[in-house]
Amino acid sequence: MQSLFKLITKPSTRSFILQFSAALLIGFMLRFVVNLTPVWWLVWIAPVPLLVIALRSNKRDTFWITAVAASIGLSSNLHYYQLVMPAPIAVLVLLAQSWLWVLVIMTTRRLVLRYQSWWTVLVYPVVWCAVDTLLAHCLPDGNWGSLAYSQTEFLPMLQVTSLFGVAGLLFLLALFPSAIALAFVYGRRLHHVPWAYGLTTLLLIATFTYGEFRLQDPSGKQQVVFGLVSIDDAIGLQASATYAASIWQQYDRHVATLAAQGAKIIVLPEKIAMLTPANAEQLKRYLSSVAKAHHVWIIAGSAIDDGSRPSNLAWMFSPLGILTNNYQKHHLAPPERDYATGVDYQTKVIDATLYGLAICKDMHFASLGRAYTERNVGVMLVPAWDFYFDQWIASRTTLIRGVESGYIVVRSAREGLLTVSDAYGRVLAEKPSSGMPGQTLLVKTNIAARLTTLYSIIGGLFGWLCVLCLVGMAAWPVASAYLRAYKALPNSNLGDASI
């Protein structure tokens, strides 16, 4: 007992207990930051203690504290990962995401301690933006789960995505805790320290002011009535004819009700039924008759299994019952890895407004969202199928595409949310989906001409500039060492002032 007391009272043991307690506390906060329904305001302050510890601790302690805290926080999503992928892969994804946090914090620590100047306040945001940009372009799931998507409730700050995309919002989101952490650790001891805190304050105030100003823009004068329908029940290849008919008849009743209420464009969810090619032709004829009978545009998601590679499709029928568009999903969810991949972009002019088609995960990629901007689309129609637990983050990721590119998004999801959002990220209407008899949403909104945003012109330029800045900051010490060595050579003229 006495030896245990001595062990506990040793300075090294007390230090470990304090550090481990801090890791647990930070990890607990991160659970509300990196989960599928993050607390937006907590995202601004949760990284502060982690950064303070990193700048005050040695490399080994920073590494394990960050690893423990990140693992605890990210474990909040483990159950969701196990729903969409095999358990071993889910664990590997969790470990990889924890490693990213370690990489970001360790890189930030190294660069800040090396330079200890006012501009190091930019290191943490630059590192996060660089990592996020590379993830968005290199991984099949892109930068899904980016911290920036947590800010869709903070509308003034959200408007910065119309300028610099997700990278611009993430930069500001990381800049604030970086400045607070430097203030805690260094106070006034940084070289030219007023620049660090002044720049942070100026950027945040300017962004907030721009956001408030942008939100005052008037809406358009052309009014359109959208109808959204979703029934969570799915129709598989082995479904009985009676079961399938009951679901389609319920969709028909919902369409009739919405059309009677004034809906002109009605969006149904993704992959309502898995079909053989023969059944697909039969369903097309049926949906064509429904659209013609109620004189509405209908967008419906389905999947066709021809025995080789299934296809995930969105069909668009005109009020005359004509199949005008047959869109194939570009970006496939983990359970769809054996599906064929679409490459075409589908648009349709309705009453002088250009509409675009996408399916669920497609809208998680800024590149696809911007591709429709280049085609001058004013409204995106998006059938979707979520996994219930990710319904908030899936709908808000899609919402940001509309802010980046300046268009309305109409998204109807199974096991998710029926959502209509405008070009400023405002949720105009929203309802959760349900099983039979399903859920409907009627939305009347004004449509303006598509907003031209800076992001629609420059794309991901800001994110790639952050990648270049990170490479430059990391490489500069090595380059400086070589430069000094070269100057020291007897035959070197590099330091000669006459040159």
Coordinates of N, CA and C in Angstrom, one line a residue, residues 286-479:
Y286 N -45.2 3.2 -66.2 CA -46.1 3.5 -65.1 C -45.8 5.0 -64.6
L287 N -44.6 5.3 -64.4 CA -44.2 6.7 -63.9 C -44.6 7.7 -65.0
S288 N -44.4 7.4 -66.2 CA -44.8 8.2 -67.3 C -46.3 8.5 -67.3
S289 N -47.1 7.5 -67.0 CA -48.6 7.7 -66.9 C -49.0 8.6 -65.7
V290 N -48.2 8.4 -64.6 CA -48.5 9.2 -63.4 C -48.2 10.7 -63.6
A291 N -47.0 10.9 -64.2 CA -46.6 12.3 -64.6 C -47.6 13.0 -65.5
K292 N -48.1 12.2 -66.5 CA -49.0 12.8 -67.5 C -50.4 13.0 -66.8
A293 N -50.8 12.0 -66.0 CA -52.1 12.1 -65.4 C -52.3 13.4 -64.5
H294 N -51.2 13.7 -63.8 CA -51.2 14.8 -62.8 C -50.6 16.1 -63.4
H295 N -50.0 16.0 -64.6 CA -49.4 17.1 -65.3 C -48.3 17.8 -64.4
V296 N -47.4 16.9 -64.0 CA -46.2 17.4 -63.2 C -44.9 16.8 -63.7
W297 N -43.8 17.4 -63.3 CA -42.5 16.9 -63.6 C -42.2 15.9 -62.4
I298 N -41.8 14.7 -62.7 CA -41.5 13.7 -61.7 C -40.0 13.3 -61.8
I299 N -39.3 13.3 -60.7 CA -37.9 12.8 -60.7 C -37.9 11.6 -59.7
A300 N -37.5 10.4 -60.2 CA -37.6 9.2 -59.4 C -36.3 8.4 -59.5
G301 N -35.8 7.9 -58.3 CA -34.6 7.1 -58.3 C -34.9 5.6 -58.4
S302 N -34.1 4.9 -59.2 CA -34.3 3.4 -59.3 C -32.9 2.8 -59.6
A303 N -32.8 1.5 -59.5 CA -31.6 0.8 -59.8 C -31.9 -0.4 -60.7
I304 N -31.1 -0.6 -61.7 CA -31.3 -1.7 -62.6 C -30.1 -2.7 -62.5
D305 N -30.4 -4.0 -62.2 CA -29.5 -5.0 -62.2 C -29.6 -5.9 -63.4
D306 N -28.6 -5.8 -64.3 CA -28.7 -6.5 -65.6 C -27.9 -7.8 -65.5
G307 N -27.4 -8.2 -64.3 CA -26.7 -9.4 -64.1 C -25.2 -9.2 -64.2
S308 N -24.7 -8.0 -64.6 CA -23.3 -7.7 -64.6 C -23.0 -6.6 -63.6
R309 N -23.2 -5.3 -64.0 CA -22.9 -4.2 -63.1 C -24.2 -3.4 -62.9
P310 N -24.8 -3.3 -61.7 CA -26.0 -2.6 -61.5 C -25.8 -1.1 -61.8
S311 N -26.8 -0.4 -62.1 CA -26.8 1.1 -62.3 C -27.8 1.8 -61.3
N312 N -27.3 2.9 -60.8 CA -28.1 3.7 -59.9 C -28.5 4.9 -60.7
L313 N -29.9 5.1 -60.9 CA -30.4 6.0 -61.9 C -31.4 7.0 -61.3
A314 N -31.5 8.2 -61.9 CA -32.6 9.1 -61.6 C -33.3 9.4 -62.9
W315 N -34.6 9.1 -63.0 CA -35.4 9.4 -64.2 C -36.1 10.7 -64.0
M316 N -36.3 11.4 -65.1 CA -37.0 12.7 -65.1 C -38.1 12.6 -66.1
F317 N -39.4 12.7 -65.7 CA -40.5 12.6 -66.6 C -41.2 14.0 -66.7
S318 N -41.5 14.4 -67.9 CA -42.2 15.7 -68.2 C -43.7 15.6 -67.9
P319 N -44.4 16.7 -67.8 CA -45.9 16.6 -67.6 C -46.6 15.9 -68.8
L320 N -45.9 15.7 -69.9 CA -46.5 15.0 -71.0 C -46.2 13.5 -71.0
G321 N -45.5 13.1 -69.9 CA -45.2 11.7 -69.7 C -43.9 11.2 -70.4
I322 N -43.1 12.2 -70.9 CA -41.9 11.9 -71.7 C -40.7 11.7 -70.7
L323 N -39.9 10.7 -70.9 CA -38.7 10.5 -70.1 C -37.7 11.4 -70.8
T324 N -37.4 12.5 -70.1 CA -36.5 13.5 -70.7 C -35.0 13.4 -70.2
N325 N -34.8 12.7 -69.1 CA -33.5 12.6 -68.6 C -33.3 11.2 -67.9
N326 N -32.1 10.6 -68.1 CA -31.8 9.4 -67.4 C -30.4 9.5 -66.9
Y327 N -30.3 10.0 -65.6 CA -29.0 10.3 -65.0 C -28.5 9.1 -64.2
Q328 N -27.2 8.9 -64.3 CA -26.5 7.8 -63.6 C -25.6 8.3 -62.6
K329 N -25.7 7.8 -61.4 CA -24.9 8.3 -60.2 C -23.4 8.2 -60.5
H330 N -22.7 9.3 -60.1 CA -21.2 9.4 -60.4 C -20.4 8.8 -59.2
H331 N -20.8 9.2 -58.0 CA -20.0 8.9 -56.8 C -20.8 7.9 -55.9
L332 N -20.3 6.7 -55.8 CA -21.0 5.6 -55.2 C -20.7 5.4 -53.7
A333 N -21.7 5.0 -53.0 CA -21.6 4.8 -51.5 C -20.9 3.4 -51.4
P334 N -20.3 3.2 -50.2 CA -19.6 1.9 -49.9 C -20.3 0.7 -50.4
P335 N -21.6 0.5 -50.1 CA -22.3 -0.7 -50.5 C -22.5 -0.8 -52.0
E336 N -22.1 0.3 -52.8 CA -22.3 0.3 -54.2 C -21.0 0.2 -55.0
R337 N -20.0 -0.4 -54.4 CA -18.7 -0.3 -55.1 C -18.7 -1.1 -56.4
D338 N -19.6 -2.1 -56.6 CA -19.6 -2.9 -57.8 C -20.6 -2.3 -58.8
Y339 N -21.1 -1.1 -58.6 CA -22.0 -0.5 -59.5 C -21.3 0.2 -60.6
A340 N -21.9 0.4 -61.7 CA -21.3 1.2 -62.8 C -21.4 2.7 -62.4
T341 N -20.4 3.4 -62.9 CA -20.2 4.8 -62.6 C -20.7 5.7 -63.7
G342 N -21.5 6.7 -63.4 CA -21.9 7.6 -64.4 C -20.9 8.7 -64.7
V343 N -21.0 9.3 -65.8 CA -20.0 10.4 -66.2 C -20.7 11.6 -66.8
D344 N -22.0 11.5 -67.2 CA -22.7 12.6 -67.8 C -23.4 13.5 -66.8
Y345 N -23.5 14.8 -67.2 CA -24.3 15.7 -66.4 C -25.6 16.0 -67.1
Q346 N -26.7 15.9 -66.3 CA -28.0 16.0 -66.9 C -28.7 17.3 -66.5
T347 N -29.2 18.0 -67.5 CA -29.9 19.3 -67.2 C -31.2 19.3 -68.0
K348 N -32.1 20.2 -67.5 CA -33.4 20.4 -68.2 C -33.9 21.8 -67.9
V349 N -34.3 22.5 -69.0 CA -34.9 23.8 -68.8 C -36.4 23.7 -68.6
I350 N -36.8 24.3 -67.4 CA -38.3 24.3 -67.1 C -38.6 25.8 -66.8
D351 N -39.5 26.3 -67.6 CA -40.0 27.7 -67.4 C -38.8 28.7 -67.3
A352 N -37.9 28.6 -68.2 CA -36.7 29.5 -68.3 C -35.7 29.3 -67.2
T353 N -35.8 28.3 -66.3 CA -34.8 28.0 -65.3 C -34.2 26.6 -65.6
L354 N -32.9 26.6 -65.5 CA -32.1 25.3 -65.8 C -32.0 24.5 -64.6
Y355 N -32.5 23.3 -64.6 CA -32.4 22.4 -63.5 C -31.3 21.3 -63.8
G356 N -30.7 20.9 -62.7 CA -29.7 19.8 -62.8 C -30.1 18.6 -62.0
L357 N -29.5 17.4 -62.4 CA -29.8 16.2 -61.6 C -28.6 15.6 -61.0
A358 N -28.7 15.2 -59.8 CA -27.6 14.5 -59.1 C -28.3 13.5 -58.1
I359 N -27.5 12.5 -57.6 CA -28.0 11.5 -56.7 C -27.2 11.5 -55.5
C360 N -27.8 11.8 -54.3 CA -27.2 11.6 -53.0 C -25.8 12.0 -52.9
K361 N -24.9 11.0 -52.8 CA -23.5 11.2 -52.6 C -22.8 12.1 -53.6
D362 N -23.3 12.2 -54.8 CA -22.8 13.1 -55.8 C -22.6 14.5 -55.2
M363 N -23.5 14.9 -54.4 CA -23.5 16.3 -53.9 C -22.5 16.5 -52.7
H364 N -21.8 15.4 -52.4 CA -20.8 15.5 -51.3 C -19.5 16.0 -51.9
F365 N -19.4 16.1 -53.3 CA -18.2 16.5 -54.0 C -18.4 17.9 -54.6
A366 N -17.5 18.8 -54.1 CA -17.6 20.2 -54.7 C -17.3 20.2 -56.2
S367 N -16.5 19.3 -56.7 CA -16.2 19.3 -58.1 C -17.5 19.1 -58.9
L368 N -18.3 18.2 -58.5 CA -19.6 18.0 -59.2 C -20.5 19.1 -59.1
G369 N -20.6 19.7 -57.9 CA -21.4 20.9 -57.7 C -21.0 22.0 -58.6
R370 N -19.7 22.2 -58.7 CA -19.2 23.3 -59.5 C -19.4 23.0 -61.0
A371 N -19.4 21.7 -61.4 CA -19.6 21.4 -62.8 C -21.0 21.8 -63.3
Y372 N -21.9 21.7 -62.3 CA -23.3 22.2 -62.7 C -23.3 23.7 -62.7
T373 N -22.5 24.3 -61.9 CA -22.4 25.8 -62.0 C -22.0 26.3 -63.4
E374 N -21.0 25.6 -63.9 CA -20.4 25.9 -65.2 C -21.5 25.7 -66.3
R375 N -22.5 24.9 -66.0 CA -23.6 24.8 -67.0 C -24.8 25.7 -66.7
N376 N -24.6 26.6 -65.7 CA -25.6 27.7 -65.4 C -26.9 27.1 -64.8
V377 N -26.7 26.1 -64.0 CA -27.9 25.5 -63.3 C -28.4 26.4 -62.2
G378 N -29.7 26.6 -62.1 CA -30.3 27.4 -61.0 C -30.9 26.6 -59.9
V379 N -31.2 25.3 -60.1 CA -31.8 24.5 -59.1 C -31.3 23.1 -59.3
M380 N -30.9 22.4 -58.2 CA -30.5 21.0 -58.3 C -31.6 20.1 -57.7
L381 N -31.9 19.1 -58.4 CA -32.9 18.1 -57.9 C -32.2 16.8 -57.6
V382 N -32.3 16.4 -56.3 CA -31.4 15.4 -55.8 C -32.2 14.3 -55.1
P383 N -32.5 13.1 -55.7 CA -33.0 12.0 -55.0 C -31.9 11.4 -54.1
A384 N -32.2 11.0 -52.9 CA -31.2 10.5 -52.0 C -31.7 9.3 -51.2
W385 N -30.7 8.6 -50.6 CA -31.0 7.6 -49.6 C -29.9 7.6 -48.6
D386 N -30.2 8.0 -47.4 CA -29.3 8.1 -46.3 C -29.3 6.8 -45.4
F387 N -28.6 6.9 -44.3 CA -28.6 5.7 -43.4 C -29.1 6.1 -42.0
Y388 N -30.1 7.0 -42.0 CA -30.7 7.5 -40.8 C -29.8 8.3 -39.9
F389 N -28.7 7.6 -39.4 CA -27.8 8.3 -38.5 C -27.1 9.4 -39.1
D390 N -26.9 9.4 -40.5 CA -26.1 10.4 -41.1 C -27.0 11.4 -41.9
Q391 N -28.3 11.4 -41.5 CA -29.2 12.3 -42.3 C -28.9 13.8 -42.2
W392 N -28.5 14.2 -41.0 CA -28.2 15.7 -40.9 C -26.9 16.0 -41.7
I393 N -25.8 15.3 -41.5 CA -24.6 15.7 -42.1 C -24.7 15.5 -43.6
A394 N -25.5 14.5 -44.1 CA -25.7 14.3 -45.5 C -26.4 15.4 -46.2
S395 N -27.5 15.9 -45.5 CA -28.3 17.0 -46.0 C -27.5 18.3 -46.0
R396 N -26.7 18.5 -44.9 CA -26.0 19.8 -44.8 C -24.7 19.8 -45.7
T397 N -24.1 18.7 -46.0 CA -23.1 18.7 -47.0 C -23.6 19.1 -48.4
T398 N -24.8 18.6 -48.7 CA -25.4 18.9 -49.9 C -25.8 20.4 -50.0
L399 N -26.3 20.9 -48.9 CA -26.7 22.3 -48.7 C -25.5 23.2 -49.1
I400 N -24.3 22.9 -48.6 CA -23.1 23.7 -48.9 C -22.8 23.9 -50.3
R401 N -23.1 22.8 -51.1 CA -22.9 22.9 -52.6 C -23.7 24.0 -53.2
G402 N -24.9 24.2 -52.6 CA -25.7 25.3 -53.1 C -25.2 26.7 -52.8
V403 N -24.5 26.9 -51.6 CA -23.9 28.1 -51.3 C -22.7 28.4 -52.1
E404 N -21.9 27.3 -52.3 CA -20.7 27.5 -53.1 C -21.0 27.9 -54.5
S405 N -22.0 27.4 -55.1 CA -22.3 27.5 -56.5 C -23.4 28.4 -56.8
G406 N -24.2 28.8 -55.8 CA -25.3 29.8 -56.0 C -26.6 29.3 -56.6
Y407 N -27.0 28.1 -56.1 CA -28.3 27.5 -56.6 C -29.1 26.9 -55.5
I408 N -30.4 26.7 -55.7 CA -31.3 26.1 -54.8 C -31.1 24.6 -54.9
V409 N -31.2 23.9 -53.8 CA -31.1 22.4 -53.7 C -32.4 21.8 -53.2
V410 N -33.0 20.9 -54.0 CA -34.2 20.2 -53.6 C -33.8 18.7 -53.4
R411 N -33.8 18.2 -52.2 CA -33.3 16.9 -51.8 C -34.4 16.1 -51.1
S412 N -34.7 14.9 -51.7 CA -35.7 14.0 -51.1 C -35.0 12.7 -50.8
A413 N -34.9 12.4 -49.5 CA -34.2 11.2 -49.1 C -35.0 10.2 -48.4
R414 N -34.7 8.9 -48.7 CA -35.2 7.8 -47.8 C -34.3 7.7 -46.6
E415 N -34.9 7.3 -45.5 CA -34.2 7.2 -44.2 C -33.3 8.4 -44.0
G416 N -33.9 9.6 -44.3 CA -33.2 10.8 -44.1 C -34.1 12.0 -44.0
L417 N -33.7 13.1 -44.6 CA -34.5 14.3 -44.5 C -34.9 14.8 -45.9
L418 N -36.2 15.3 -46.0 CA -36.7 15.9 -47.1 C -36.4 17.4 -46.9
T419 N -35.5 18.0 -47.8 CA -34.9 19.3 -47.5 C -34.9 20.2 -48.8
V420 N -35.3 21.4 -48.6 CA -35.2 22.4 -49.7 C -34.4 23.6 -49.1
S421 N -33.2 23.9 -49.7 CA -32.4 25.0 -49.2 C -32.1 26.0 -50.3
D422 N -31.8 27.2 -50.0 CA -31.6 28.2 -51.0 C -30.1 28.4 -51.3
A423 N -29.8 29.4 -52.1 CA -28.4 29.6 -52.5 C -27.6 30.3 -51.4
Y424 N -28.2 30.6 -50.2 CA -27.5 31.2 -49.1 C -27.4 30.2 -47.9
G425 N -27.8 28.9 -48.2 CA -27.8 27.9 -47.1 C -28.9 27.9 -46.2
R426 N -29.9 28.8 -46.4 CA -31.1 28.8 -45.5 C -32.0 27.6 -45.8
V427 N -32.4 26.8 -44.8 CA -33.3 25.7 -45.0 C -34.7 26.3 -45.1
L428 N -35.3 26.2 -46.3 CA -36.6 26.7 -46.5 C -37.7 25.8 -45.9
A429 N -37.5 24.5 -45.9 CA -38.4 23.6 -45.3 C -37.7 22.3 -45.2
E430 N -38.2 21.5 -44.2 CA -37.5 20.2 -43.9 C -38.4 19.3 -43.1
K431 N -38.4 18.0 -43.4 CA -39.1 17.0 -42.7 C -38.3 15.7 -42.7
P432 N -38.4 14.9 -41.6 CA -37.8 13.6 -41.7 C -38.7 12.6 -42.5
S433 N -38.0 11.7 -43.2 CA -38.8 10.7 -43.9 C -39.4 9.6 -43.0
S434 N -40.2 8.7 -43.5 CA -40.8 7.7 -42.7 C -41.2 6.5 -43.5
G435 N -41.5 5.4 -42.9 CA -41.9 4.2 -43.6 C -43.4 4.4 -44.0
M436 N -44.0 3.4 -44.6 CA -45.3 3.5 -45.1 C -46.3 4.1 -44.0
P437 N -47.1 5.1 -44.4 CA -47.4 5.6 -45.8 C -46.5 6.6 -46.3
G438 N -45.4 6.9 -45.6 CA -44.4 7.9 -46.1 C -44.6 9.3 -45.7
Q439 N -43.8 10.2 -46.2 CA -43.8 11.6 -45.8 C -43.8 12.4 -47.1
T440 N -44.4 13.6 -47.0 CA -44.4 14.6 -48.1 C -44.1 15.9 -47.6
L441 N -43.6 16.8 -48.5 CA -43.3 18.2 -48.2 C -43.6 19.0 -49.4
L442 N -44.4 20.1 -49.1 CA -44.7 21.0 -50.2 C -44.0 22.4 -49.9
V443 N -43.3 22.9 -50.9 CA -42.5 24.1 -50.7 C -42.7 25.1 -51.8
K444 N -43.2 26.3 -51.4 CA -43.3 27.4 -52.4 C -42.1 28.3 -52.2
T445 N -41.4 28.5 -53.2 CA -40.2 29.4 -53.1 C -40.0 30.2 -54.4
N446 N -39.4 31.4 -54.2 CA -39.0 32.2 -55.3 C -37.7 31.8 -55.9
I447 N -37.6 31.8 -57.2 CA -36.3 31.5 -57.8 C -35.7 32.7 -58.6
A448 N -34.5 33.0 -58.2 CA -33.8 34.1 -58.9 C -32.9 33.5 -60.0
A449 N -32.3 34.3 -60.8 CA -31.3 33.9 -61.7 C -30.1 33.3 -60.8
R450 N -29.4 32.3 -61.4 CA -28.4 31.7 -60.6 C -27.3 32.8 -60.1
L451 N -27.0 32.7 -58.9 CA -26.0 33.6 -58.3 C -24.6 33.3 -58.8
T452 N -23.9 34.3 -59.3 CA -22.5 34.0 -59.7 C -21.6 34.2 -58.4
T453 N -20.9 33.2 -58.0 CA -20.1 33.2 -56.9 C -18.6 33.2 -57.3
L454 N -17.7 33.7 -56.4 CA -16.3 33.7 -56.7 C -15.8 32.2 -56.8
Y455 N -16.4 31.4 -55.9 CA -16.0 30.0 -55.9 C -16.3 29.3 -57.3
S456 N -17.4 29.7 -57.9 CA -17.8 29.1 -59.1 C -16.8 29.4 -60.2
I457 N -16.0 30.5 -60.0 CA -15.0 30.9 -61.0 C -13.6 30.3 -60.7
I458 N -13.2 30.4 -59.4 CA -11.8 29.9 -59.1 C -11.8 28.5 -58.5
G459 N -12.9 27.9 -58.2 CA -12.9 26.6 -57.7 C -12.1 26.4 -56.4
G460 N -11.4 25.3 -56.3 CA -10.6 25.0 -55.1 C -9.2 25.6 -55.0
L461 N -9.1 26.8 -55.7 CA -7.8 27.4 -55.7 C -7.2 27.7 -54.3
F462 N -8.1 28.2 -53.4 CA -7.6 28.5 -52.1 C -7.1 27.3 -51.3
G463 N -7.8 26.2 -51.5 CA -7.3 25.0 -50.8 C -5.9 24.5 -51.4
W464 N -5.7 24.6 -52.7 CA -4.5 24.2 -53.2 C -3.3 25.2 -52.9
L465 N -3.7 26.5 -52.7 CA -2.7 27.4 -52.2 C -2.2 27.1 -50.8
C466 N -3.2 26.6 -50.0 CA -2.8 26.1 -48.6 C -1.9 24.9 -48.7
V467 N -2.1 24.0 -49.7 CA -1.2 22.9 -49.9 C 0.2 23.4 -50.2
L468 N 0.3 24.3 -51.1 CA 1.6 24.9 -51.5 C 2.3 25.6 -50.3
C469 N 1.5 26.3 -49.5 CA 2.0 27.0 -48.3 C 2.6 26.0 -47.3
L470 N 1.9 24.9 -47.1 CA 2.3 23.9 -46.2 C 3.6 23.3 -46.7
V471 N 3.7 23.0 -48.0 CA 4.9 22.4 -48.5 C 6.1 23.4 -48.4
G472 N 5.8 24.7 -48.6 CA 6.8 25.7 -48.4 C 7.3 25.8 -47.0
M473 N 6.4 25.8 -46.0 CA 6.8 25.9 -44.6 C 7.6 24.7 -44.2
A474 N 7.2 23.6 -44.7 CA 7.9 22.4 -44.3 C 9.3 22.3 -44.9
A475 N 9.4 22.8 -46.2 CA 10.7 22.6 -46.9 C 11.7 23.8 -46.7
W476 N 11.2 24.9 -46.1 CA 12.0 26.1 -46.0 C 13.3 25.8 -45.1
P477 N 13.2 25.1 -44.0 CA 14.4 24.9 -43.2 C 15.5 24.1 -43.9
V478 N 15.0 23.1 -44.7 CA 16.0 22.3 -45.5 C 16.6 23.2 -46.6
A479 N 15.8 24.0 -47.3 CA 16.3 24.8 -48.3 C 17.2 25.9 -47.7

